[in-house]
CSV table of N, CA and C in Angstrom, one decimal:
chain,number,residue,atom,x,y,z
J,1378,MET,N,-19.9,-13.1,5.3
J,1378,MET,CA,-19.2,-11.8,5.3
J,1378,MET,C,-17.9,-11.9,5.9
J,1379,ILE,N,-16.9,-11.2,5.4
J,1379,ILE,CA,-15.5,-11.2,5.9
J,1379,ILE,C,-15.4,-10.2,7.1
J,1380,SER,N,-14.8,-10.6,8.1
J,1380,SER,CA,-14.5,-9.8,9.3
J,1380,SER,C,-13.0,-9.5,9.3
J,1381,VAL,N,-12.6,-8.3,9.1
J,1381,VAL,CA,-11.2,-8.0,9.0
J,1381,VAL,C,-10.8,-7.1,10.2
J,1382,SER,N,-9.6,-7.4,10.7
J,1382,SER,CA,-9.1,-6.6,11.8
J,1382,SER,C,-7.7,-6.0,11.2
J,1383,ILE,N,-7.4,-4.9,11.7
J,1383,ILE,CA,-6.1,-4.2,11.3
J,1383,ILE,C,-5.2,-4.1,12.5
J,1384,HIS,N,-3.9,-4.4,12.2
J,1384,HIS,CA,-2.9,-4.4,13.3
J,1384,HIS,C,-1.6,-3.8,12.7
J,1385,LYS,N,-0.7,-3.3,13.5
J,1385,LYS,CA,0.6,-2.9,13.1
J,1385,LYS,C,1.4,-4.1,12.6
J,1386,LEU,N,2.2,-3.9,11.6
J,1386,LEU,CA,3.0,-4.9,11.0
J,1386,LEU,C,4.0,-5.3,12.1
J,1387,MET,N,4.1,-6.6,12.4
J,1387,MET,CA,5.1,-7.2,13.3
J,1387,MET,C,6.1,-8.1,12.6
J,1388,TYR,N,7.2,-8.3,13.2
J,1388,TYR,CA,8.2,-9.2,12.6
J,1388,TYR,C,7.7,-10.5,12.2
J,1389,ASN,N,6.9,-11.1,13.0
J,1389,ASN,CA,6.4,-12.5,12.7
J,1389,ASN,C,5.3,-12.5,11.6
J,1390,ASP,N,4.9,-11.3,11.1
J,1390,ASP,CA,4.0,-11.2,10.0
J,1390,ASP,C,4.7,-11.3,8.7
J,1391,LEU,N,6.0,-11.1,8.7
J,1391,LEU,CA,6.7,-10.9,7.4
J,1391,LEU,C,6.6,-12.1,6.4
J,1392,LYS,N,6.5,-13.3,6.9
J,1392,LYS,CA,6.4,-14.4,5.9
J,1392,LYS,C,5.2,-14.3,5.1
J,1393,GLU,N,4.0,-14.1,5.8
J,1393,GLU,CA,2.8,-14.0,5.1
J,1393,GLU,C,2.7,-12.7,4.2
J,1394,VAL,N,3.3,-11.6,4.7
J,1394,VAL,CA,3.3,-10.4,3.9
J,1394,VAL,C,4.1,-10.6,2.6
J,1395,LEU,N,5.3,-11.2,2.8
J,1395,LEU,CA,6.2,-11.5,1.6
J,1395,LEU,C,5.5,-12.4,0.6
J,1396,GLU,N,4.7,-13.3,1.0
J,1396,GLU,CA,3.9,-14.2,0.1
J,1396,GLU,C,3.0,-13.3,-0.8
J,1397,ILE,N,2.2,-12.4,-0.1
J,1397,ILE,CA,1.3,-11.6,-0.8
J,1397,ILE,C,2.1,-10.6,-1.7
J,1398,GLU,N,3.2,-10.1,-1.2
J,1398,GLU,CA,4.0,-9.2,-2.0
J,1398,GLU,C,4.4,-9.8,-3.3
J,1399,ASN,N,4.9,-11.1,-3.2
J,1399,ASN,CA,5.4,-11.8,-4.4
J,1399,ASN,C,4.3,-12.2,-5.4
J,1400,LEU,N,3.1,-12.3,-4.8
J,1400,LEU,CA,1.9,-12.6,-5.7
J,1400,LEU,C,1.4,-11.3,-6.4
J,1401,SER,N,1.8,-10.2,-5.8
J,1401,SER,CA,1.1,-8.9,-6.3
J,1401,SER,C,2.0,-8.0,-7.2
J,1402,PHE,N,3.3,-8.2,-7.1
J,1402,PHE,CA,4.2,-7.2,-7.8
J,1402,PHE,C,5.2,-7.9,-8.6
J,1403,GLU,N,5.6,-7.2,-9.8
J,1403,GLU,CA,6.6,-7.7,-10.6
J,1403,GLU,C,8.0,-7.5,-9.9
J,1404,ASP,N,8.1,-6.4,-9.2
J,1404,ASP,CA,9.4,-6.1,-8.5
J,1404,ASP,C,9.1,-6.1,-7.0
J,1405,PRO,N,8.9,-7.2,-6.4
J,1405,PRO,CA,8.5,-7.3,-5.0
J,1405,PRO,C,9.5,-6.7,-4.0
J,1406,TRP,N,9.1,-6.2,-2.9
J,1406,TRP,CA,9.9,-5.7,-1.9
J,1406,TRP,C,10.6,-6.9,-1.2
J,1407,THR,N,11.8,-6.7,-0.6
J,1407,THR,CA,12.5,-7.7,0.1
J,1407,THR,C,12.1,-7.7,1.6
J,1408,LYS,N,12.5,-8.7,2.3
J,1408,LYS,CA,12.2,-8.7,3.7
J,1408,LYS,C,12.9,-7.5,4.4
J,1409,GLY,N,14.1,-7.2,3.9
J,1409,GLY,CA,14.8,-6.0,4.5
J,1409,GLY,C,14.1,-4.7,4.3
J,1410,MET,N,13.4,-4.6,3.2
J,1410,MET,CA,12.7,-3.3,2.9
J,1410,MET,C,11.5,-3.2,3.9
J,1411,PHE,N,10.8,-4.3,4.1
J,1411,PHE,CA,9.7,-4.3,5.1
J,1411,PHE,C,10.2,-4.0,6.5
J,1412,GLU,N,11.4,-4.6,6.8
J,1412,GLU,CA,12.0,-4.4,8.2
J,1412,GLU,C,12.3,-2.9,8.4
J,1413,GLU,N,12.8,-2.3,7.3
J,1413,GLU,CA,13.1,-0.9,7.4
J,1413,GLU,C,11.9,0.0,7.6
J,1414,GLU,N,10.8,-0.4,6.9
J,1414,GLU,CA,9.5,0.3,7.1
J,1414,GLU,C,8.9,0.1,8.4
J,1415,MET,N,9.2,-1.0,9.0
J,1415,MET,CA,8.7,-1.3,10.4
J,1415,MET,C,9.2,-0.3,11.4
J,1416,LYS,N,10.4,0.2,11.2
J,1416,LYS,CA,11.1,1.2,12.1
J,1416,LYS,C,10.2,2.5,12.1
J,1417,ASN,N,9.5,2.8,11.0
J,1417,ASN,CA,8.7,4.0,11.0
J,1417,ASN,C,7.4,3.8,11.7
J,1418,GLY,N,7.0,2.6,11.9
J,1418,GLY,CA,5.8,2.3,12.7
J,1418,GLY,C,4.5,2.7,12.0
J,1419,SER,N,4.6,2.9,10.6
J,1419,SER,CA,3.4,3.3,9.9
J,1419,SER,C,3.0,2.2,8.8
J,1420,PHE,N,3.1,1.0,9.2
J,1420,PHE,CA,2.8,-0.1,8.3
J,1420,PHE,C,1.8,-1.1,9.0
J,1421,TYR,N,0.7,-1.5,8.3
J,1421,TYR,CA,-0.4,-2.2,8.9
J,1421,TYR,C,-0.7,-3.4,8.1
J,1422,VAL,N,-1.3,-4.4,8.8
J,1422,VAL,CA,-1.7,-5.6,8.1
J,1422,VAL,C,-3.2,-5.8,8.4
J,1423,ALA,N,-3.9,-6.4,7.4
J,1423,ALA,CA,-5.3,-6.7,7.5
J,1423,ALA,C,-5.4,-8.2,7.7
J,1424,LYS,N,-6.1,-8.6,8.7
J,1424,LYS,CA,-6.2,-10.1,9.0
J,1424,LYS,C,-7.7,-10.5,9.1
J,1425,GLU,N,-7.9,-11.7,8.6
J,1425,GLU,CA,-9.2,-12.4,8.7
J,1425,GLU,C,-8.9,-13.7,9.5
J,1426,ASN,N,-9.5,-13.9,10.6
J,1426,ASN,CA,-9.3,-15.1,11.4
J,1426,ASN,C,-7.8,-15.4,11.6
J,1427,GLY,N,-7.0,-14.4,11.9
J,1427,GLY,CA,-5.6,-14.5,12.2
J,1427,GLY,C,-4.7,-14.7,11.0
J,1428,LYS,N,-5.3,-14.7,9.8
J,1428,LYS,CA,-4.5,-14.9,8.5
J,1428,LYS,C,-4.4,-13.5,7.9
J,1429,ILE,N,-3.2,-13.1,7.5
J,1429,ILE,CA,-2.9,-11.9,6.8
J,1429,ILE,C,-3.4,-12.0,5.4
J,1430,ILE,N,-4.3,-11.0,5.0
J,1430,ILE,CA,-4.9,-11.0,3.7
J,1430,ILE,C,-4.5,-9.7,3.0
J,1431,GLY,N,-3.8,-8.8,3.6
J,1431,GLY,CA,-3.4,-7.5,3.0
J,1431,GLY,C,-2.6,-6.7,3.9
J,1432,TYR,N,-2.0,-5.7,3.3
J,1432,TYR,CA,-1.1,-4.8,4.1
J,1432,TYR,C,-0.9,-3.5,3.4
J,1433,GLY,N,-0.5,-2.5,4.1
J,1433,GLY,CA,-0.2,-1.2,3.5
J,1433,GLY,C,0.5,-0.3,4.5
J,1434,GLY,N,1.2,0.6,4.0
J,1434,GLY,CA,2.0,1.5,4.8
J,1434,GLY,C,2.3,2.9,4.2
J,1435,PHE,N,2.7,3.8,5.0
J,1435,PHE,CA,2.9,5.1,4.5
J,1435,PHE,C,4.1,5.7,5.2
J,1436,SER,N,4.7,6.8,4.6
J,1436,SER,CA,5.7,7.6,5.3
J,1436,SER,C,5.2,9.0,5.2
J,1437,ILE,N,5.6,9.8,6.2
J,1437,ILE,CA,5.2,11.2,6.2
J,1437,ILE,C,6.3,12.1,6.5
J,1438,ALA,N,6.4,13.2,5.7
J,1438,ALA,CA,7.4,14.3,5.9
J,1438,ALA,C,6.6,15.6,5.9
J,1439,GLU,N,6.7,16.3,7.1
J,1439,GLU,CA,5.9,17.5,7.3
J,1439,GLU,C,4.4,17.1,7.1
J,1440,ASP,N,3.8,17.7,6.0
J,1440,ASP,CA,2.4,17.4,5.8
J,1440,ASP,C,2.1,16.6,4.6
J,1441,GLU,N,3.2,16.1,4.0
J,1441,GLU,CA,3.1,15.2,2.8
J,1441,GLU,C,3.3,13.8,3.1
J,1442,VAL,N,2.3,13.0,2.6
J,1442,VAL,CA,2.3,11.5,2.9
J,1442,VAL,C,2.5,10.8,1.7
J,1443,SER,N,3.4,9.8,1.8
J,1443,SER,CA,3.7,8.9,0.6
J,1443,SER,C,3.1,7.5,1.0
J,1444,LEU,N,2.2,7.0,0.2
J,1444,LEU,CA,1.7,5.7,0.3
J,1444,LEU,C,2.7,4.8,-0.3
J,1445,VAL,N,3.5,4.1,0.5
J,1445,VAL,CA,4.7,3.4,0.0
J,1445,VAL,C,4.3,2.0,-0.5
J,1446,ASN,N,3.3,1.4,0.0
J,1446,ASN,CA,2.9,0.0,-0.5
J,1446,ASN,C,1.5,-0.3,0.0
J,1447,LEU,N,0.8,-1.0,-0.8
J,1447,LEU,CA,-0.5,-1.5,-0.5
J,1447,LEU,C,-0.8,-2.7,-1.4
J,1448,ALA,N,-1.2,-3.8,-0.7
J,1448,ALA,CA,-1.6,-5.0,-1.5
J,1448,ALA,C,-2.6,-5.9,-0.7
J,1449,ILE,N,-3.4,-6.5,-1.5
J,1449,ILE,CA,-4.4,-7.4,-0.9
J,1449,ILE,C,-4.1,-8.8,-1.6
J,1450,HIS,N,-4.2,-9.9,-0.9
J,1450,HIS,CA,-4.0,-11.2,-1.4
J,1450,HIS,C,-5.0,-11.4,-2.6
J,1451,PRO,N,-4.6,-11.9,-3.7
J,1451,PRO,CA,-5.4,-12.1,-4.9
J,1451,PRO,C,-6.8,-12.7,-4.6
J,1452,LEU,N,-6.9,-13.7,-3.7
J,1452,LEU,CA,-8.1,-14.3,-3.4
J,1452,LEU,C,-9.1,-13.4,-2.6
J,1453,TYR,N,-8.6,-12.3,-2.1
J,1453,TYR,CA,-9.5,-11.4,-1.3
J,1453,TYR,C,-9.7,-10.1,-2.0
J,1454,ARG,N,-9.3,-9.9,-3.2
J,1454,ARG,CA,-9.5,-8.6,-3.9
J,1454,ARG,C,-11.0,-8.5,-4.3
J,1455,LYS,N,-11.3,-7.2,-4.5
J,1455,LYS,CA,-12.7,-6.8,-4.9
J,1455,LYS,C,-13.7,-7.2,-3.9
J,1456,LYS,N,-13.3,-7.2,-2.6
J,1456,LYS,CA,-14.3,-7.4,-1.5
J,1456,LYS,C,-14.3,-6.2,-0.5
J,1457,GLY,N,-13.7,-5.1,-0.9
J,1457,GLY,CA,-13.7,-3.9,-0.1
J,1457,GLY,C,-12.6,-3.8,0.9
J,1458,ILE,N,-11.7,-4.8,1.0
J,1458,ILE,CA,-10.7,-4.8,2.0
J,1458,ILE,C,-9.6,-3.7,1.7
J,1459,GLY,N,-9.3,-3.6,0.4
J,1459,GLY,CA,-8.3,-2.5,0.1
J,1459,GLY,C,-8.8,-1.2,0.4
J,1460,SER,N,-10.1,-0.9,0.1
J,1460,SER,CA,-10.7,0.4,0.4
J,1460,SER,C,-10.7,0.6,1.9
J,1461,PHE,N,-11.1,-0.4,2.7
J,1461,PHE,CA,-11.1,-0.3,4.2
J,1461,PHE,C,-9.7,0.0,4.7
J,1462,LEU,N,-8.7,-0.8,4.2
J,1462,LEU,CA,-7.3,-0.6,4.7
J,1462,LEU,C,-6.8,0.8,4.3
J,1463,LEU,N,-7.0,1.2,3.1
J,1463,LEU,CA,-6.6,2.5,2.6
J,1463,LEU,C,-7.3,3.6,3.4
J,1464,GLY,N,-8.6,3.5,3.7
J,1464,GLY,CA,-9.3,4.4,4.5
J,1464,GLY,C,-8.7,4.6,5.9
J,1465,LEU,N,-8.3,3.5,6.5
J,1465,LEU,CA,-7.7,3.6,7.8
J,1465,LEU,C,-6.3,4.3,7.7
J,1466,ILE,N,-5.6,3.9,6.7
J,1466,ILE,CA,-4.2,4.5,6.5
J,1466,ILE,C,-4.4,6.0,6.3
J,1467,ILE,N,-5.4,6.5,5.5
J,1467,ILE,CA,-5.6,7.9,5.3
J,1467,ILE,C,-6.0,8.6,6.7
J,1468,LYS,N,-6.9,7.9,7.4
J,1468,LYS,CA,-7.3,8.5,8.7
J,1468,LYS,C,-6.1,8.7,9.6
J,1469,ILE,N,-5.2,7.6,9.7
J,1469,ILE,CA,-4.0,7.7,10.6
J,1469,ILE,C,-3.1,8.8,10.1
J,1470,ALA,N,-2.9,8.9,8.8
J,1470,ALA,CA,-2.0,9.9,8.2
J,1470,ALA,C,-2.5,11.3,8.5
J,1471,ARG,N,-3.8,11.5,8.4
J,1471,ARG,CA,-4.4,12.8,8.7
J,1471,ARG,C,-4.2,13.1,10.1
J,1472,GLU,N,-4.4,12.2,11.0
J,1472,GLU,CA,-4.2,12.4,12.5
J,1472,GLU,C,-2.8,12.8,12.8
J,1473,GLU,N,-1.8,12.3,11.9
J,1473,GLU,CA,-0.4,12.6,12.1
J,1473,GLU,C,0.0,13.9,11.4
J,1474,GLY,N,-1.0,14.6,10.9
J,1474,GLY,CA,-0.7,15.9,10.3
J,1474,GLY,C,-0.6,15.9,8.8
J,1475,GLY,N,-0.9,14.8,8.1
J,1475,GLY,CA,-0.9,14.8,6.7
J,1475,GLY,C,-2.0,15.6,6.1
J,1476,LYS,N,-1.6,16.3,5.0
J,1476,LYS,CA,-2.6,17.1,4.3
J,1476,LYS,C,-2.8,16.6,2.8
J,1477,LYS,N,-1.8,15.9,2.3
J,1477,LYS,CA,-1.9,15.4,0.9
J,1477,LYS,C,-1.2,14.1,0.8
J,1478,MET,N,-1.7,13.1,0.1
J,1478,MET,CA,-1.1,11.8,0.0
J,1478,MET,C,-0.7,11.6,-1.5
J,1479,PHE,N,0.5,11.0,-1.7
J,1479,PHE,CA,1.0,10.7,-3.0
J,1479,PHE,C,1.3,9.2,-3.1
J,1480,LEU,N,1.3,8.7,-4.4
J,1480,LEU,CA,1.7,7.4,-4.6
J,1480,LEU,C,2.2,7.3,-6.0
J,1481,GLU,N,3.0,6.2,-6.3
J,1481,GLU,CA,3.4,5.9,-7.7
J,1481,GLU,C,2.8,4.5,-8.0
J,1482,VAL,N,2.4,4.4,-9.2
J,1482,VAL,CA,1.8,3.1,-9.7
J,1482,VAL,C,2.3,2.9,-11.1
J,1483,ARG,N,2.6,1.6,-11.5
J,1483,ARG,CA,3.0,1.3,-12.8
J,1483,ARG,C,1.9,1.8,-13.8
J,1484,ARG,N,2.4,2.3,-14.9
J,1484,ARG,CA,1.5,2.8,-16.0
J,1484,ARG,C,0.6,1.7,-16.4
J,1485,LYS,N,1.1,0.5,-16.5
J,1485,LYS,CA,0.2,-0.6,-17.1
J,1485,LYS,C,-0.7,-1.2,-16.0
J,1486,ASN,N,-0.6,-0.8,-14.8
J,1486,ASN,CA,-1.4,-1.4,-13.7
J,1486,ASN,C,-2.7,-0.7,-13.7
J,1487,LEU,N,-3.5,-1.0,-14.7
J,1487,LEU,CA,-4.8,-0.3,-14.8
J,1487,LEU,C,-5.8,-0.7,-13.7
J,1488,GLY,N,-5.7,-1.8,-13.1
J,1488,GLY,CA,-6.6,-2.2,-12.0
J,1488,GLY,C,-6.3,-1.3,-10.8
J,1489,ALA,N,-5.0,-1.1,-10.5
J,1489,ALA,CA,-4.6,-0.3,-9.3
J,1489,ALA,C,-5.0,1.2,-9.6
J,1490,ILE,N,-4.7,1.7,-10.8
J,1490,ILE,CA,-5.1,3.0,-11.2
J,1490,ILE,C,-6.6,3.3,-11.0
J,1491,SER,N,-7.4,2.3,-11.4
J,1491,SER,CA,-8.8,2.4,-11.3
J,1491,SER,C,-9.2,2.4,-9.8
J,1492,PHE,N,-8.6,1.5,-9.0
J,1492,PHE,CA,-8.9,1.5,-7.6
J,1492,PHE,C,-8.6,2.8,-6.9
J,1493,TYR,N,-7.4,3.4,-7.2
J,1493,TYR,CA,-7.1,4.7,-6.5
J,1493,TYR,C,-8.0,5.8,-7.0
J,1494,LYS,N,-8.3,5.8,-8.2
J,1494,LYS,CA,-9.3,6.9,-8.7
J,1494,LYS,C,-10.6,6.8,-7.9
J,1495,LYS,N,-11.1,5.5,-7.7
J,1495,LYS,CA,-12.3,5.4,-7.0
J,1495,LYS,C,-12.2,5.8,-5.5
J,1496,GLN,N,-10.9,5.9,-5.0
J,1496,GLN,CA,-10.7,6.3,-3.6
J,1496,GLN,C,-10.4,7.8,-3.6
J,1497,GLY,N,-10.5,8.5,-4.7
J,1497,GLY,CA,-10.4,10.0,-4.7
J,1497,GLY,C,-9.0,10.5,-5.2
J,1498,PHE,N,-8.2,9.6,-5.6
J,1498,PHE,CA,-6.9,10.0,-6.2
J,1498,PHE,C,-7.0,10.5,-7.6
J,1499,ILE,N,-6.2,11.4,-8.0
J,1499,ILE,CA,-6.1,11.9,-9.4
J,1499,ILE,C,-4.7,11.7,-9.9
J,1500,GLU,N,-4.6,11.6,-11.2
J,1500,GLU,CA,-3.2,11.5,-11.8
J,1500,GLU,C,-2.6,12.9,-11.9
J,1501,THR,N,-1.4,13.1,-11.3
J,1501,THR,CA,-0.8,14.4,-11.2
J,1501,THR,C,0.5,14.5,-11.9
J,1502,GLY,N,1.0,13.4,-12.4
J,1502,GLY,CA,2.3,13.4,-13.1
J,1502,GLY,C,2.8,12.1,-13.5
J,1503,ILE,N,4.0,12.1,-14.1
J,1503,ILE,CA,4.7,10.8,-14.5
J,1503,ILE,C,6.1,10.9,-14.1
J,1504,ARG,N,6.6,9.7,-13.6
J,1504,ARG,CA,8.0,9.6,-13.3
J,1504,ARG,C,8.6,8.6,-14.4
J,1505,LYS,N,9.3,9.2,-15.4
J,1505,LYS,CA,9.8,8.5,-16.5
J,1505,LYS,C,10.8,7.4,-16.0
J,1506,SER,N,10.7,6.2,-16.6
J,1506,SER,CA,11.6,5.1,-16.3
J,1506,SER,C,11.8,4.8,-14.8
J,1507,TYR,N,10.7,5.0,-14.0
J,1507,TYR,CA,10.8,4.8,-12.6
J,1507,TYR,C,11.1,3.4,-12.1
J,1508,TYR,N,10.5,2.4,-12.8
J,1508,TYR,CA,10.6,1.0,-12.4
J,1508,TYR,C,11.7,0.4,-13.2
J,1509,ASP,N,12.3,-0.7,-12.6
J,1509,ASP,CA,13.2,-1.5,-13.4
J,1509,ASP,C,12.6,-1.9,-14.7
J,1510,GLY,N,13.5,-1.9,-15.7
J,1510,GLY,CA,13.0,-2.2,-17.1
J,1510,GLY,C,12.5,-1.0,-17.8
J,1511,GLY,N,12.6,0.2,-17.2
J,1511,GLY,CA,12.3,1.4,-17.8
J,1511,GLY,C,10.8,1.8,-17.8
J,1512,GLU,N,10.0,1.1,-17.1
J,1512,GLU,CA,8.5,1.5,-17.2
J,1512,GLU,C,8.3,2.7,-16.3
J,1513,ASP,N,7.4,3.6,-16.9
J,1513,ASP,CA,7.0,4.8,-16.2
J,1513,ASP,C,6.1,4.5,-15.1
J,1514,ALA,N,6.1,5.5,-14.1
J,1514,ALA,CA,5.2,5.4,-13.0
J,1514,ALA,C,4.2,6.6,-13.2
J,1515,ILE,N,3.0,6.4,-12.9
J,1515,ILE,CA,2.0,7.4,-12.8
J,1515,ILE,C,2.0,7.9,-11.3
J,1516,ILE,N,2.1,9.2,-11.2
J,1516,ILE,CA,2.0,9.8,-9.8
J,1516,ILE,C,0.5,10.1,-9.6
J,1517,MET,N,0.0,9.7,-8.5
J,1517,MET,CA,-1.4,10.0,-8.1
J,1517,MET,C,-1.4,10.7,-6.8
J,1518,SER,N,-2.4,11.6,-6.5
J,1518,SER,CA,-2.4,12.2,-5.2
J,1518,SER,C,-3.9,12.5,-4.8
J,1519,CYS,N,-4.1,12.8,-3.6
J,1519,CYS,CA,-5.4,13.2,-3.1
J,1519,CYS,C,-5.2,14.0,-1.8
J,1520,LYS,N,-6.1,15.0,-1.6
J,1520,LYS,CA,-6.1,15.8,-0.4
J,1520,LYS,C,-6.6,14.9,0.7
J,1521,LEU,N,-6.0,15.1,1.9
J,1521,LEU,CA,-6.5,14.4,3.1
J,1521,LEU,C,-7.4,15.3,3.9
């Protein structure tokens, strides 16, 4: 059984986080983007035996929460780690006054859409040509 611990994202975590980011997304975030998010203090990593296997973060404005990024290393997917990490992020966001969480996901990312639906998110809209290359984003949300 996997034993996972959750910690705030630290500067020395970025190399491992960027490796997962590049394995997970067509348009990966840059080191600078993660450094900017670290200033908000709402970004977390999931570790197993000291190795980062996933990460996620959010931003909050008043009572609206934006899930800005969430990824699990491909070798650790479908083991409940994403659900565990997202659950913790939702708990923290709720404690910080969040009432509703939003996210954007590529229309063709059916695995992610299915994952978020299982976590209680519903499709609430579309952002036309949101991603580079003109791909639409599905907007999903859930009440916290």
